[in-house]
């Protein structure tokens, strides 16, 4: 389970190459693990250095790993983490470069967001 208290460690544990990006977020927010920091962990620590490059390089194993991690973010008991994932990552997964991978690898929580997006309603 990903929480505000363990998000940095979970990103680095799952994606060791994101260590520098996560360290940048830690430096930016110091000990703050709420609200705006979650948006940075999700985008600066995970999406930009890990998920987007996986899609761009068509690294299927890495893409699957990223979608599993995204599902964990969406399943977090911390509403700040869920909001950050929905706002900073989910919209990308609905785009033309991503939608095939999203349909193939997205878990049930992401698929629910996709269904909301296809109905023309905002995803959350």
PDB file of C-alpha atoms in Angstrom:
ATOM      1  CA  UNK A   1       0.000   0.000   0.000  1.00  0.00           C
ATOM      2  CA  UNK A   2       1.403   3.375  -1.001  1.00  0.00           C
ATOM      3  CA  UNK A   3       1.006   6.165   1.537  1.00  0.00           C
ATOM      4  CA  UNK A   4       2.386   9.639   1.992  1.00  0.00           C
ATOM      5  CA  UNK A   5       4.868   8.211   4.473  1.00  0.00           C
ATOM      6  CA  UNK A   6       6.323   5.641   2.063  1.00  0.00           C
ATOM      7  CA  UNK A   7       5.787   6.991  -1.456  1.00  0.00           C
ATOM      8  CA  UNK A   8       9.405   8.082  -1.953  1.00  0.00           C
ATOM      9  CA  UNK A   9      10.770   4.740  -0.794  1.00  0.00           C
ATOM     10  CA  UNK A  10       8.219   2.816  -2.870  1.00  0.00           C
ATOM     11  CA  UNK A  11       9.105   4.696  -6.066  1.00  0.00           C
ATOM     12  CA  UNK A  12      12.839   4.114  -5.533  1.00  0.00           C
ATOM     13  CA  UNK A  13      12.284   0.486  -4.536  1.00  0.00           C
ATOM     14  CA  UNK A  14      10.243  -0.210  -7.662  1.00  0.00           C
ATOM     15  CA  UNK A  15      12.292   2.024  -9.994  1.00  0.00           C
ATOM     16  CA  UNK A  16      15.871   2.434  -8.704  1.00  0.00           C
ATOM     17  CA  UNK A  17      16.748   4.652 -11.661  1.00  0.00           C
ATOM     18  CA  UNK A  18      14.252   7.237 -10.332  1.00  0.00           C
ATOM     19  CA  UNK A  19      16.396   7.783  -7.223  1.00  0.00           C
ATOM     20  CA  UNK A  20      17.729  11.174  -8.389  1.00  0.00           C
ATOM     21  CA  UNK A  21      14.267  12.429  -9.365  1.00  0.00           C
ATOM     22  CA  UNK A  22      12.842  11.373  -6.005  1.00  0.00           C
ATOM     23  CA  UNK A  23      15.782  13.008  -4.214  1.00  0.00           C
ATOM     24  CA  UNK A  24      14.928  16.230  -6.079  1.00  0.00           C
ATOM     25  CA  UNK A  25      11.372  16.094  -4.731  1.00  0.00           C
ATOM     26  CA  UNK A  26      12.602  15.355  -1.209  1.00  0.00           C
ATOM     27  CA  UNK A  27      14.963  18.328  -1.421  1.00  0.00           C
ATOM     28  CA  UNK A  28      12.169  20.545  -2.726  1.00  0.00           C
ATOM     29  CA  UNK A  29       9.686  19.666   0.034  1.00  0.00           C
ATOM     30  CA  UNK A  30      11.992  18.566   2.859  1.00  0.00           C
ATOM     31  CA  UNK A  31       9.849  16.588   5.293  1.00  0.00           C
ATOM     32  CA  UNK A  32       6.478  17.585   3.839  1.00  0.00           C
ATOM     33  CA  UNK A  33       4.638  14.443   2.763  1.00  0.00           C
ATOM     34  CA  UNK A  34       1.188  15.880   2.158  1.00  0.00           C
ATOM     35  CA  UNK A  35      -0.724  17.757  -0.500  1.00  0.00           C
ATOM     36  CA  UNK A  36       1.474  19.391  -3.122  1.00  0.00           C
ATOM     37  CA  UNK A  37       4.394  17.073  -2.409  1.00  0.00           C
ATOM     38  CA  UNK A  38       2.316  14.108  -3.591  1.00  0.00           C
ATOM     39  CA  UNK A  39       1.789  15.778  -6.968  1.00  0.00           C
ATOM     40  CA  UNK A  40       5.560  16.160  -7.324  1.00  0.00           C
ATOM     41  CA  UNK A  41       6.307  12.583  -6.277  1.00  0.00           C
ATOM     42  CA  UNK A  42       3.817  11.298  -8.812  1.00  0.00           C
ATOM     43  CA  UNK A  43       4.904  13.543 -11.686  1.00  0.00           C
ATOM     44  CA  UNK A  44       8.574  14.462 -11.047  1.00  0.00           C
ATOM     45  CA  UNK A  45       9.476  11.245  -9.222  1.00  0.00           C
ATOM     46  CA  UNK A  46       7.506   8.695 -11.251  1.00  0.00           C
ATOM     47  CA  UNK A  47       5.772   9.869 -14.407  1.00  0.00           C
ATOM     48  CA  UNK A  48       8.445  11.946 -16.146  1.00  0.00           C
ATOM     49  CA  UNK A  49      11.559   9.895 -15.362  1.00  0.00           C
ATOM     50  CA  UNK A  50       9.984   6.433 -15.550  1.00  0.00           C
ATOM     51  CA  UNK A  51       6.546   6.058 -17.131  1.00  0.00           C
ATOM     52  CA  UNK A  52       6.825   8.432 -20.084  1.00  0.00           C
ATOM     53  CA  UNK A  53      10.240   7.080 -21.173  1.00  0.00           C
ATOM     54  CA  UNK A  54       8.875   3.519 -20.978  1.00  0.00           C
ATOM     55  CA  UNK A  55       6.048   4.420 -23.360  1.00  0.00           C
ATOM     56  CA  UNK A  56       8.383   6.350 -25.669  1.00  0.00           C
ATOM     57  CA  UNK A  57      10.823   3.430 -25.896  1.00  0.00           C
ATOM     58  CA  UNK A  58       8.058   0.807 -26.108  1.00  0.00           C
ATOM     59  CA  UNK A  59       9.688  -1.164 -23.286  1.00  0.00           C
ATOM     60  CA  UNK A  60       6.826  -3.589 -22.656  1.00  0.00           C
ATOM     61  CA  UNK A  61       8.152  -5.032 -19.396  1.00  0.00           C
ATOM     62  CA  UNK A  62       8.719  -1.545 -18.002  1.00  0.00           C
ATOM     63  CA  UNK A  63       5.317  -0.367 -19.267  1.00  0.00           C
ATOM     64  CA  UNK A  64       3.614  -3.245 -17.445  1.00  0.00           C
ATOM     65  CA  UNK A  65       5.562  -2.408 -14.291  1.00  0.00           C
ATOM     66  CA  UNK A  66       4.504   1.249 -14.546  1.00  0.00           C
ATOM     67  CA  UNK A  67       0.841   0.399 -15.022  1.00  0.00           C
ATOM     68  CA  UNK A  68       0.967  -1.884 -11.965  1.00  0.00           C
ATOM     69  CA  UNK A  69       2.497   0.952  -9.954  1.00  0.00           C
ATOM     70  CA  UNK A  70      -0.115   3.398 -11.246  1.00  0.00           C
ATOM     71  CA  UNK A  71      -2.815   0.989 -10.085  1.00  0.00           C
ATOM     72  CA  UNK A  72      -1.223   1.008  -6.619  1.00  0.00           C
ATOM     73  CA  UNK A  73      -1.244   4.814  -6.641  1.00  0.00           C
ATOM     74  CA  UNK A  74      -4.943   4.802  -7.561  1.00  0.00           C
ATOM     75  CA  UNK A  75      -5.591   2.306  -4.747  1.00  0.00           C
ATOM     76  CA  UNK A  76      -3.817   4.361  -2.077  1.00  0.00           C
ATOM     77  CA  UNK A  77      -5.750   5.189   1.086  1.00  0.00           C
ATOM     78  CA  UNK A  78      -4.207   8.678   0.840  1.00  0.00           C
ATOM     79  CA  UNK A  79      -6.569  10.917  -1.159  1.00  0.00           C
ATOM     80  CA  UNK A  80      -3.683  13.254  -2.055  1.00  0.00           C
ATOM     81  CA  UNK A  81      -1.906  10.393  -3.821  1.00  0.00           C
ATOM     82  CA  UNK A  82      -5.046   9.305  -5.652  1.00  0.00           C
ATOM     83  CA  UNK A  83      -5.755  12.884  -6.726  1.00  0.00           C
ATOM     84  CA  UNK A  84      -2.170  13.330  -7.888  1.00  0.00           C
ATOM     85  CA  UNK A  85      -2.337  10.150  -9.982  1.00  0.00           C
ATOM     86  CA  UNK A  86      -5.716  11.076 -11.456  1.00  0.00           C
ATOM     87  CA  UNK A  87      -4.617  14.610 -12.313  1.00  0.00           C
ATOM     88  CA  UNK A  88      -0.960  14.108 -13.283  1.00  0.00           C
ATOM     89  CA  UNK A  89      -0.920  10.635 -14.901  1.00  0.00           C
ATOM     90  CA  UNK A  90      -4.357   9.382 -15.911  1.00  0.00           C
ATOM     91  CA  UNK A  91      -4.968  12.056 -18.588  1.00  0.00           C
ATOM     92  CA  UNK A  92      -1.796  10.930 -20.390  1.00  0.00           C
ATOM     93  CA  UNK A  93      -3.032   7.337 -20.378  1.00  0.00           C
ATOM     94  CA  UNK A  94      -6.068   8.438 -22.378  1.00  0.00           C
ATOM     95  CA  UNK A  95      -3.995  10.069 -25.133  1.00  0.00           C
ATOM     96  CA  UNK A  96      -3.366   8.561 -28.564  1.00  0.00           C
ATOM     97  CA  UNK A  97       0.192   7.391 -27.757  1.00  0.00           C
ATOM     98  CA  UNK A  98      -0.972   5.662 -24.593  1.00  0.00           C
ATOM     99  CA  UNK A  99      -4.508   4.356 -25.020  1.00  0.00           C
ATOM    100  CA  UNK A 100      -3.560   0.970 -26.509  1.00  0.00           C
ATOM    101  CA  UNK A 101      -1.161   0.275 -23.625  1.00  0.00           C
ATOM    102  CA  UNK A 102      -3.774   1.526 -21.160  1.00  0.00           C
ATOM    103  CA  UNK A 103      -6.370  -0.877 -22.520  1.00  0.00           C
ATOM    104  CA  UNK A 104      -3.846  -3.708 -22.487  1.00  0.00           C
ATOM    105  CA  UNK A 105      -2.103  -3.158 -19.143  1.00  0.00           C
ATOM    106  CA  UNK A 106      -4.336  -0.880 -17.071  1.00  0.00           C
ATOM    107  CA  UNK A 107      -5.835  -2.361 -13.943  1.00  0.00           C
ATOM    108  CA  UNK A 108      -9.468  -2.076 -12.851  1.00  0.00           C
ATOM    109  CA  UNK A 109      -9.105   1.307 -11.134  1.00  0.00           C
ATOM    110  CA  UNK A 110      -7.464   2.842 -14.198  1.00  0.00           C
ATOM    111  CA  UNK A 111     -10.054   1.226 -16.450  1.00  0.00           C
ATOM    112  CA  UNK A 112     -12.778   2.880 -14.362  1.00  0.00           C
ATOM    113  CA  UNK A 113     -11.059   6.244 -14.972  1.00  0.00           C
ATOM    114  CA  UNK A 114     -10.827   5.454 -18.702  1.00  0.00           C
ATOM    115  CA  UNK A 115     -14.545   4.637 -18.770  1.00  0.00           C
ATOM    116  CA  UNK A 116     -15.331   7.974 -17.087  1.00  0.00           C
ATOM    117  CA  UNK A 117     -13.146   9.786 -19.590  1.00  0.00           C
ATOM    118  CA  UNK A 118     -14.814   8.108 -22.544  1.00  0.00           C
ATOM    119  CA  UNK A 119     -18.215   9.129 -21.265  1.00  0.00           C
ATOM    120  CA  UNK A 120     -17.121  12.755 -21.473  1.00  0.00           C
ATOM    121  CA  UNK A 121     -17.184  13.311 -17.731  1.00  0.00           C
ATOM    122  CA  UNK A 122     -14.116  14.517 -15.905  1.00  0.00           C
ATOM    123  CA  UNK A 123     -12.114  11.702 -14.338  1.00  0.00           C
ATOM    124  CA  UNK A 124     -12.825  12.579 -10.686  1.00  0.00           C
TER     125      UNK A 124
END
